[in-house]
Amino acid sequence: MKAIMVMFDSLNRHMLPAYGCDWIHAPNFKRLAQQTAVFDNAYVGSMPCMPARRELQTGRYNFLHRSWGPLEPYDDSVAELLCNNGVYTHLVTDHQHYWEDGGCTYHNRYHSYELIRGQEGDPWKGQVKDPEHPDMLGGHRAGKLIRQDWVNRQYIREEAEYPQAKTFAAGMEFIRTNADQNNWFLQLETFDPHEPFRAPENYRALYPHDYEGKHFDWPPYSRVTQTPEEVAHLRYEYAALLSMCDAYLGKVLDMMDELNLWEDTLLIVNTDHGFLLGEHDWWAKMVQPFYNEVSRMPLFIWDPRSRMQGVRRSSLVQTIDLAPTLLEFFGAAIPEGMQGKPLKETIASDQSVREAALFGIHGGHVNCTDGRYVYMRAPATATNEPLYNYTVMPTHMRTMFSLEELRAATLAEPFAFTKGVKPLKTQANSQVHYHSFGTLLFDQRYDPQQNQPLEDAAVEQLMIDHMIRMMKDNDAPIEQFQRLGLV
């Protein structure tokens, strides 16, 4: 048996043909939907990138105990568990967060890996002189990322030089080299269509439009203040990059056909989260409630055992289900601490694996859905306190914890999942703006665009009950209940 995961970053469900979009050029995503089970109620768990990947590895929520960071020594990594059970694992990725301080323990869990350089502000090429670039709109909060990105772009001109192209080429080399072997798992993961939305001209030509404004392919993480023409232009830039993703997905599907891998190979096509492109008058993610454009993700799975293709699955599933799904497929034991469930029977017959699901970001809203209702519980006060990080790997995204943080740290009592280890407890940075959005409740049956918050005390209490139960099941620290006003 073999397994291939093709993973994208910031892949928008609502911009794919299988989920109702009729203007994006994505024939291979349409073809994928015809050959797999398509999940209509797949949700993120922990946001954003590396928290989602910790869930992908461990099969349990991250966001209630800590923010962005590496795998912990007490974590059960699906890649490592497969290695220990005789399954060869290989990672090919251009997702540069893996080799930052806050992601440095993930890729070493695989037997082997290839890291493709050059995405976003990856500190790849060295240049002392500031690079030339056009007058721009938007951009990232950290100016040094923009500077480095324009240094990198000088070395990425032809399509074959793009990190995504190199990533898929390396992944397909692994597939071709090992197609006649048994017991392997390939995670082929590209950073695209994450911002900045840069694609070769042949994909941009698919979306002709009049635009004479400033260069704009990197949205800010903020409210929309741009003109309608600028907003439309950026959506077309995203669409072009999505069409590039579609083209390279098609190469994998072609190889599956050529090598007859459909007979014995599990195929998972997924993402970590979506992205706001002006919907709800916001760009991006993380700085606003997690509306469906971000939290409700696309998911496609082919299981050669049940051979379900061209079918829809309405059961509520999450990122945490992917690790146990892989373990079950290869006949490996699923650790007791994994909260996710294997999806074998969900793929085969839409068997439910959960009544409700949690999702969120550390220090933000805690969100709950039962598939129909989405409940977003805001911090009870503007101070958004108390809030702590629990970790024995004290790093943030691109830095280690400061000496001040470490001097103030204490040892907490072990959680159920830390296997007797007392983690460091440090004061977390409160995101005070989350309180200003308030608590929100949506009925997706009648308001799928989440434009009209619902006021229904009975439904709210039902969702609160789900939330409290699942937070307790996750061994959430008491201050999370206090922060949300649930005690």
XYZ file of C-alpha atoms in Angstrom, residues 169-480:
312
model
C 9.039 17.916 -10.049
C 10.783 16.548 -6.958
C 7.620 14.858 -5.703
C 6.957 13.234 -9.055
C 10.568 12.042 -9.196
C 9.964 10.256 -5.880
C 6.743 8.705 -7.203
C 8.348 7.463 -10.419
C 11.424 6.145 -8.609
C 9.378 4.208 -6.062
C 6.191 3.302 -7.946
C 7.030 -0.418 -7.942
C 7.847 -0.443 -4.225
C 5.419 -0.954 -1.367
C 4.744 0.802 1.945
C 5.585 4.439 1.383
C 3.991 7.803 2.072
C 4.775 10.965 0.131
C 3.738 14.386 1.419
C 3.999 16.683 -1.625
C 3.334 20.112 -0.217
C 3.473 23.506 -1.891
C 3.145 26.923 -0.285
C 0.946 28.098 -3.175
C -1.594 29.643 -3.542
C -0.458 31.512 -0.415
C 0.366 35.171 -0.891
C 2.171 36.822 -2.606
C 0.049 35.772 -5.589
C 2.755 35.536 -8.224
C 2.257 33.224 -11.188
C 3.819 32.938 -14.650
C 2.229 35.052 -17.356
C 0.526 32.125 -19.119
C -1.700 31.598 -16.046
C -2.337 35.314 -15.587
C -3.439 35.464 -19.235
C -6.366 33.212 -18.322
C -7.932 36.195 -16.507
C -7.722 39.247 -18.817
C -8.917 42.444 -17.196
C -8.284 46.180 -17.322
C -6.012 47.343 -14.535
C -3.605 50.272 -14.593
C -2.975 50.625 -10.873
C 0.049 49.922 -8.722
C 1.612 46.472 -8.468
C -0.668 44.465 -6.183
C -0.149 40.761 -5.524
C 0.366 40.772 -1.748
C -2.680 41.760 0.326
C -2.326 43.316 3.760
C -3.760 41.585 6.806
C -6.385 44.263 7.368
C -9.750 45.633 6.314
C -10.299 46.321 2.644
C -9.522 49.948 1.831
C -8.686 49.447 -1.844
C -10.876 50.404 -4.809
C -13.187 47.838 -6.438
C -10.758 47.665 -9.379
C -7.854 46.886 -7.074
C -9.861 44.244 -5.239
C -10.880 42.590 -8.505
C -7.280 42.666 -9.737
C -5.966 40.906 -6.646
C -8.640 38.224 -6.945
C -7.504 37.594 -10.511
C -3.904 37.348 -9.314
C -4.995 34.720 -6.773
C -6.989 32.943 -9.478
C -3.936 32.792 -11.740
C -1.859 31.177 -8.999
C -4.697 28.756 -8.265
C -4.741 27.797 -11.954
C -1.025 27.081 -11.717
C -1.762 24.815 -8.748
C -4.392 23.098 -10.870
C -1.915 22.467 -13.679
C 0.595 20.799 -11.362
C -2.101 18.784 -9.615
C -2.958 17.518 -13.098
C 0.608 16.228 -13.524
C 0.184 14.078 -10.404
C -3.159 12.766 -11.629
C -1.562 11.950 -14.978
C 1.156 10.013 -13.187
C -1.450 8.156 -11.118
C -3.044 7.116 -14.436
C 0.225 6.224 -16.136
C 1.580 4.101 -13.281
C -1.817 2.621 -12.330
C -1.431 3.909 -8.783
C -5.196 4.117 -8.307
C -5.121 0.373 -7.546
C -3.208 0.581 -4.271
C -2.541 4.240 -3.426
C -4.450 6.451 -1.022
C -4.633 10.005 -2.382
C -5.409 12.958 -0.133
C -5.631 16.491 -1.551
C -5.987 19.087 1.180
C -5.008 22.479 2.539
C -4.351 24.086 5.903
C -6.991 26.840 5.577
C -8.568 29.278 3.156
C -8.132 33.015 2.667
C -10.323 36.119 2.548
C -10.127 38.012 -0.742
C -12.339 40.917 0.212
C -15.271 38.895 1.523
C -16.695 40.433 4.710
C -14.580 43.488 3.749
C -11.400 41.794 4.946
C -8.164 40.512 3.503
C -6.332 37.393 4.599
C -6.803 35.598 7.931
C -5.985 35.685 11.661
C -7.045 39.279 12.369
C -10.787 38.696 12.119
C -13.243 35.904 13.000
C -12.723 32.733 10.970
C -15.536 32.967 8.474
C -16.156 30.008 6.180
C -13.865 31.413 3.501
C -11.017 30.608 5.905
C -12.292 27.813 8.131
C -14.284 25.577 5.776
C -11.681 23.863 3.663
C -11.665 21.689 0.543
C -10.814 18.017 0.992
C -10.643 15.214 -1.572
C -9.751 11.585 -0.761
C -9.386 8.466 -2.910
C -9.237 5.202 -0.951
C -8.378 2.221 -3.191
C -10.180 -0.135 -0.794
C -13.684 1.336 -1.141
C -13.016 2.928 -4.564
C -15.549 5.699 -3.986
C -15.317 8.306 -6.742
C -17.498 11.204 -7.758
C -19.372 11.083 -4.433
C -20.077 13.759 -1.820
C -19.567 13.315 1.886
C -21.483 15.515 4.322
C -19.998 14.210 7.581
C -18.126 16.722 9.696
C -14.371 16.119 9.453
C -11.229 18.061 10.385
C -7.484 18.242 9.875
C -6.991 16.147 13.019
C -8.587 13.192 11.185
C -5.822 12.897 8.604
C -3.150 11.402 10.875
C -5.359 8.530 12.112
C -6.608 8.019 8.541
C -3.032 7.429 7.370
C -2.205 5.180 10.323
C -5.309 3.051 9.787
C -4.591 2.746 6.063
C -1.155 1.290 6.751
C -2.358 -0.914 9.609
C -0.467 1.002 12.292
C -1.848 1.516 15.785
C -3.490 4.866 16.510
C -2.162 6.414 19.745
C -4.700 6.886 22.493
C -4.012 10.639 22.601
C -5.100 11.306 19.018
C -8.477 13.051 18.961
C -9.028 12.626 15.241
C -10.779 9.626 13.740
C -9.839 7.473 10.737
C -12.019 8.314 7.755
C -12.139 4.881 6.097
C -15.853 4.381 6.717
C -16.674 8.043 6.136
C -15.139 7.749 2.677
C -16.942 4.469 2.043
C -20.415 5.311 3.356
C -20.406 8.838 4.882
C -20.264 7.409 8.397
C -20.120 10.233 10.944
C -17.059 10.569 13.164
C -18.115 13.519 15.342
C -21.113 15.525 16.455
C -19.311 18.864 16.494
C -15.893 20.395 15.841
C -13.718 23.063 17.428
C -11.472 25.488 15.572
C -9.597 28.700 16.266
C -6.323 30.482 16.888
C -4.505 30.802 20.187
C -5.914 33.826 21.971
C -8.695 34.438 19.457
C -12.308 33.353 19.205
C -12.966 29.738 20.073
C -15.287 28.444 17.375
C -17.621 25.486 17.235
C -19.710 23.988 14.449
C -22.084 21.062 14.202
C -22.196 21.394 10.414
C -25.251 23.625 10.396
C -24.535 26.255 13.033
C -21.219 28.041 13.523
C -20.654 29.631 16.923
C -17.776 32.069 17.419
C -17.132 32.773 21.101
C -15.224 36.029 21.611
C -12.978 36.876 24.570
C -15.137 38.116 27.426
C -13.100 41.277 28.017
C -11.003 43.662 25.942
C -7.852 42.602 27.814
C -8.297 39.040 26.506
C -6.848 37.591 29.691
C -5.766 35.277 31.194
C -3.783 33.681 28.361
C -0.683 31.485 28.480
C 1.512 29.393 26.215
C 2.397 25.858 27.301
C 5.443 24.368 25.602
C 8.869 22.807 26.103
C 9.972 24.141 22.686
C 10.088 27.884 23.423
C 10.113 29.412 19.956
C 7.770 31.730 18.114
C 7.420 31.832 14.333
C 10.828 33.276 13.496
C 12.415 33.845 16.901
C 13.150 32.023 20.098
C 11.347 33.088 23.266
C 12.893 36.214 24.740
C 14.928 36.055 27.922
C 12.200 38.094 29.615
C 9.594 35.484 28.697
C 11.784 32.681 29.964
C 12.692 34.450 33.222
C 8.975 34.824 33.981
C 8.150 31.229 33.003
C 6.941 28.659 35.490
C 6.412 24.918 35.243
C 2.798 23.846 34.789
C 1.367 20.527 35.859
C 1.319 17.954 33.044
C -1.624 17.865 30.651
C -3.156 14.573 29.566
C -1.184 14.655 26.299
C 2.235 15.689 27.688
C 2.933 12.170 29.031
C 3.976 13.278 32.488
C 6.089 16.209 31.270
C 5.591 19.563 32.980
C 5.563 22.222 30.229
C 6.752 25.792 30.553
C 3.940 28.237 31.233
C 4.562 31.714 29.824
C 2.422 34.805 29.481
C 1.053 34.972 25.932
C 0.570 38.133 23.930
C -3.098 39.053 24.080
C -4.759 39.926 20.780
C -7.057 42.511 22.284
C -8.903 43.320 19.059
C -10.738 39.964 18.969
C -13.105 41.162 21.693
C -14.305 44.002 19.475
C -15.911 41.607 16.988
C -18.153 40.156 19.678
C -19.622 36.684 19.856
C -21.287 35.516 16.630
C -23.724 32.750 15.720
C -24.618 31.764 12.143
C -27.159 29.358 10.673
C -25.510 28.098 7.504
C -28.696 26.521 6.191
C -30.290 29.934 5.678
C -27.206 32.153 5.712
C -24.360 30.278 3.977
C -22.442 33.518 3.372
C -22.526 34.335 7.100
C -23.875 37.838 6.596
C -26.651 37.841 9.207
C -25.661 36.842 12.763
C -28.390 34.860 14.490
C -29.794 35.552 17.942
C -31.208 32.341 19.383
C -30.534 31.574 23.032
C -31.424 27.882 22.739
C -29.107 27.303 19.780
C -26.345 29.304 21.466
C -26.619 27.153 24.581
C -26.461 24.002 22.465
C -23.226 25.237 20.872
C -21.803 26.316 24.240
C -22.458 22.811 25.560
C -20.604 21.316 22.595
C -17.763 23.766 23.102
C -17.311 23.116 26.804
C -17.431 19.347 26.317
C -14.811 19.385 23.577
C -12.565 21.823 25.432
C -12.637 19.502 28.432
C -11.907 16.524 26.190
C -8.884 18.489 24.941
C -7.751 19.094 28.543
C -7.912 22.836 27.898
C -6.383 24.933 30.705
C -8.839 26.587 33.062
C -7.907 30.085 31.898
C -9.291 29.371 28.437
